mmCIF file of C-alpha atoms in Angstrom:
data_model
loop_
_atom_site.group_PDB
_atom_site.id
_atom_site.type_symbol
_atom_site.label_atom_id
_atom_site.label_comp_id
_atom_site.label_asym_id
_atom_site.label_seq_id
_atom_site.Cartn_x
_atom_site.Cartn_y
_atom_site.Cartn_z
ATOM 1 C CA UNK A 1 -21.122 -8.443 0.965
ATOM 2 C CA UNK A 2 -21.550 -4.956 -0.581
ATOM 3 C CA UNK A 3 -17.433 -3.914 1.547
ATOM 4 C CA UNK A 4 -16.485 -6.977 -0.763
ATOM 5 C CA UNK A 5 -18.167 -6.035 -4.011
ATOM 6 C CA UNK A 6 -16.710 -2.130 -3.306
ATOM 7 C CA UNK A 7 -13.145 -3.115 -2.298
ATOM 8 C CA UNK A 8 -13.112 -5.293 -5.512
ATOM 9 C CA UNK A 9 -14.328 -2.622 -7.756
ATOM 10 C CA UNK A 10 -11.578 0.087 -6.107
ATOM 11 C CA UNK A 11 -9.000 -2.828 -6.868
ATOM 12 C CA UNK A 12 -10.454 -2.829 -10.769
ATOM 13 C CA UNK A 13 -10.543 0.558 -11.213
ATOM 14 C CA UNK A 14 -6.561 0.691 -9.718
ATOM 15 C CA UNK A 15 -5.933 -2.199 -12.286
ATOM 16 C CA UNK A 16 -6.963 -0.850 -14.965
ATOM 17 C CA UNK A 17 -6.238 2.769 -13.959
ATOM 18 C CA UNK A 18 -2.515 1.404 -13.961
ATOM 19 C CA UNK A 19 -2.492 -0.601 -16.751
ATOM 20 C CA UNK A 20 -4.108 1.744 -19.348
ATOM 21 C CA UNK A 21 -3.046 4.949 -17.961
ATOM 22 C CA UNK A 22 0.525 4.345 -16.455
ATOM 23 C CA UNK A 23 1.595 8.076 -17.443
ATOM 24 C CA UNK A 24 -1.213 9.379 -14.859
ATOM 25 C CA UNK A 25 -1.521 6.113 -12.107
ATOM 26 C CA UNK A 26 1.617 4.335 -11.269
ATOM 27 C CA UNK A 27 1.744 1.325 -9.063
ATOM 28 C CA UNK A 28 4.505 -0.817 -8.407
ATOM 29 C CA UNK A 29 3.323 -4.294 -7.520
ATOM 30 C CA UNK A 30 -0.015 -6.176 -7.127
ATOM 31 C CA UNK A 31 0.640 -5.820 -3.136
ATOM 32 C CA UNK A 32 0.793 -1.865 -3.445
ATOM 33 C CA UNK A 33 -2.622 -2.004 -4.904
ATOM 34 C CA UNK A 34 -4.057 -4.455 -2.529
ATOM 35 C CA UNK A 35 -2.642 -2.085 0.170
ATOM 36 C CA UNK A 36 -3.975 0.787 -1.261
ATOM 37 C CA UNK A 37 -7.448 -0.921 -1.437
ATOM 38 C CA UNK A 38 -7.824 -1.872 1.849
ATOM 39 C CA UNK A 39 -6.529 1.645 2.987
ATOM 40 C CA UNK A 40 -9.536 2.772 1.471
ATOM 41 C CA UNK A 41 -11.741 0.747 2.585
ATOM 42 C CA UNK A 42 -10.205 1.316 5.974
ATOM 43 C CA UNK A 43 -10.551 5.316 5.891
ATOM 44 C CA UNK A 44 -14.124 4.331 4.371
ATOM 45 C CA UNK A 45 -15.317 2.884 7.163
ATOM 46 C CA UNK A 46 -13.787 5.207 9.687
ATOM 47 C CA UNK A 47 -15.210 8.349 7.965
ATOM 48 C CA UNK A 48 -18.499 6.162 7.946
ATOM 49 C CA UNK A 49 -18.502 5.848 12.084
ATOM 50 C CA UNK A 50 -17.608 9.434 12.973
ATOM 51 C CA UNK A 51 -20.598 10.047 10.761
ATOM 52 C CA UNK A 52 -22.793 8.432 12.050
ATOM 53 C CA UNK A 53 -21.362 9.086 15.773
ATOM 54 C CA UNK A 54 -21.654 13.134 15.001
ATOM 55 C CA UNK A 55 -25.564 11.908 13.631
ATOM 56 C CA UNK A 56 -26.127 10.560 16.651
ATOM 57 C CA UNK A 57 -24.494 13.664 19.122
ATOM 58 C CA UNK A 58 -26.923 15.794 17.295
ATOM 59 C CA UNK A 59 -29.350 14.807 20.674
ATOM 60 C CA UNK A 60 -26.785 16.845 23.008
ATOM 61 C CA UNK A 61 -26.326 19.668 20.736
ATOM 62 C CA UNK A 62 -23.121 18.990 19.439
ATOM 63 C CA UNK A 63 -23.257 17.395 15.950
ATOM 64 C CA UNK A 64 -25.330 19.538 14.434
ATOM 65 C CA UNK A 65 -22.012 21.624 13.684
ATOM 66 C CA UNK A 66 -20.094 18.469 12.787
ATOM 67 C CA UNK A 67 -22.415 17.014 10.416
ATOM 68 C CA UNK A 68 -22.317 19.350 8.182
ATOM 69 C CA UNK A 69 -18.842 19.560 8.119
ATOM 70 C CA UNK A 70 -18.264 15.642 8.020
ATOM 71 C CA UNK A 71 -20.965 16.160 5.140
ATOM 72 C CA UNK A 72 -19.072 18.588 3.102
ATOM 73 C CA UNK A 73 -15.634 16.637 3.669
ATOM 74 C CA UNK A 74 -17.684 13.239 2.579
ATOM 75 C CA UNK A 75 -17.940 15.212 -1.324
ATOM 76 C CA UNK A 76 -13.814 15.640 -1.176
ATOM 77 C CA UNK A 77 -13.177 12.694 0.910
ATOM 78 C CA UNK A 78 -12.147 10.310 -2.018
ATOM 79 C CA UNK A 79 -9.669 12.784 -3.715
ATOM 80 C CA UNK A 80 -8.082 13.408 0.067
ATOM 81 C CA UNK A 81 -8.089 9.560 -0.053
ATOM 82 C CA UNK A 82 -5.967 9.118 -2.904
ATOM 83 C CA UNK A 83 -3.878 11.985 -2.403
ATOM 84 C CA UNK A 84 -2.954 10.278 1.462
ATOM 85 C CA UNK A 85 -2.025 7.217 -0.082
ATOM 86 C CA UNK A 86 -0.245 8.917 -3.165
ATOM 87 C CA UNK A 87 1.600 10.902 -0.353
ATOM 88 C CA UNK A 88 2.330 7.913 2.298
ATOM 89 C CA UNK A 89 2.256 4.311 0.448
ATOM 90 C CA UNK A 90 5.208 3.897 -1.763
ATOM 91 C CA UNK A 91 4.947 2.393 -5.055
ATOM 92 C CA UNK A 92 1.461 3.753 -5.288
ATOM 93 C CA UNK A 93 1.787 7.708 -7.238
ATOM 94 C CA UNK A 94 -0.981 9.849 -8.633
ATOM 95 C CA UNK A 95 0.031 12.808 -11.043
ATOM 96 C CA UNK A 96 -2.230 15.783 -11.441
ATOM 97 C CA UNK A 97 -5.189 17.900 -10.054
ATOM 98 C CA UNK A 98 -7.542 16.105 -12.967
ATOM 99 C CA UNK A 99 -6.392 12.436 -12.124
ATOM 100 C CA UNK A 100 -7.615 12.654 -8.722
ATOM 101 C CA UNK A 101 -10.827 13.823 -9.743
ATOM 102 C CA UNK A 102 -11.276 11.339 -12.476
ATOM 103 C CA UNK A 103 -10.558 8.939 -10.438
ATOM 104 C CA UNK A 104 -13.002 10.404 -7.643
ATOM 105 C CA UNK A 105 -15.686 10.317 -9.929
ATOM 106 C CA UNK A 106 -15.019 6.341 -11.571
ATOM 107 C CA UNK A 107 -14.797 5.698 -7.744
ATOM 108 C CA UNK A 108 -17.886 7.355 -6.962
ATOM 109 C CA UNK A 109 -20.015 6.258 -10.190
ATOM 110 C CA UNK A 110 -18.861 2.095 -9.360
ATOM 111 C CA UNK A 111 -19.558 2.259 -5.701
ATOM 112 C CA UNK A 112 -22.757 -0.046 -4.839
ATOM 113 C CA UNK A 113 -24.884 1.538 -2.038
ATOM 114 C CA UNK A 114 -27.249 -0.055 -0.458
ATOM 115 C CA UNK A 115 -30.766 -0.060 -1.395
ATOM 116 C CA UNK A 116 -33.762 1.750 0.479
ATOM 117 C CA UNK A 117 -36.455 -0.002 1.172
ATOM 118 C CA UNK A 118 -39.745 0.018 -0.913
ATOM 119 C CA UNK A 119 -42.912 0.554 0.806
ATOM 120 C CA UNK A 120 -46.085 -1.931 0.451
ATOM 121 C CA UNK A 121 -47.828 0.438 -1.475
ATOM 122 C CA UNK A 122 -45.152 0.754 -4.220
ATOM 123 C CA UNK A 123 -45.014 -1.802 -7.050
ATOM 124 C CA UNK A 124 -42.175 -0.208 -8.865
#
């Protein structure tokens, strides 16, 4: 439920990134921003498994290297995101260094994560 409620919040902030600020996010067509939508939820999720499989090669030795590098790529992996689709989906076009990281951030700031859990003790 919470891949739904994320891929229709990227599709929103497309929308209205396109409609309200053509002269900085262009798409084409309704299609090019479904596409780009599920391209990143697709690049989403894959980022998410080699995560967690480099988490759990951290018992043979070897992902305590690539952690922290799929770590610090995870903080720049949304404006690589929309530059890759920028670059390879047509229709869909992204101009300037600032646009990518506004739109990072509005990405970022929308996204619904999942909740921890509280303990019995805590009330609040």
């Amino acid at each position: 439920m919470r891949s739904i409620l994320n891929a229709l919040i990227t599709f929103a902030v497309f929308w209205v990134s396109s409609n309200y600020f053509s002269e900085h996010v262009h798409i084409d067509s309704t299609k090019t921003m479904i596409l780009a939508t599920c391209f990143m939820v697709v690049i989403s999720y894959l980022f998410t498994w080699l995560f967690v499989i480099s988490l759990l090669a951290i018992s043979v030795g070897v992902g305590c290297v690539t952690s922290v590098i799929l770590f610090i790529i995870g903080l720049v992996l949304t404006p690589v995101k929309l530059w890759l689709l920028s670059a390879y989906l047509p229709g869909f076009e992204v101009s300037g260094f600032w646009t990518y990281v506004i739109l990072s951030v509005i990405l970022n700031v929308f996204k619904i994560r999942s909740r921890t859990k509280q303990k019995d003790g805590d009330k609040s």
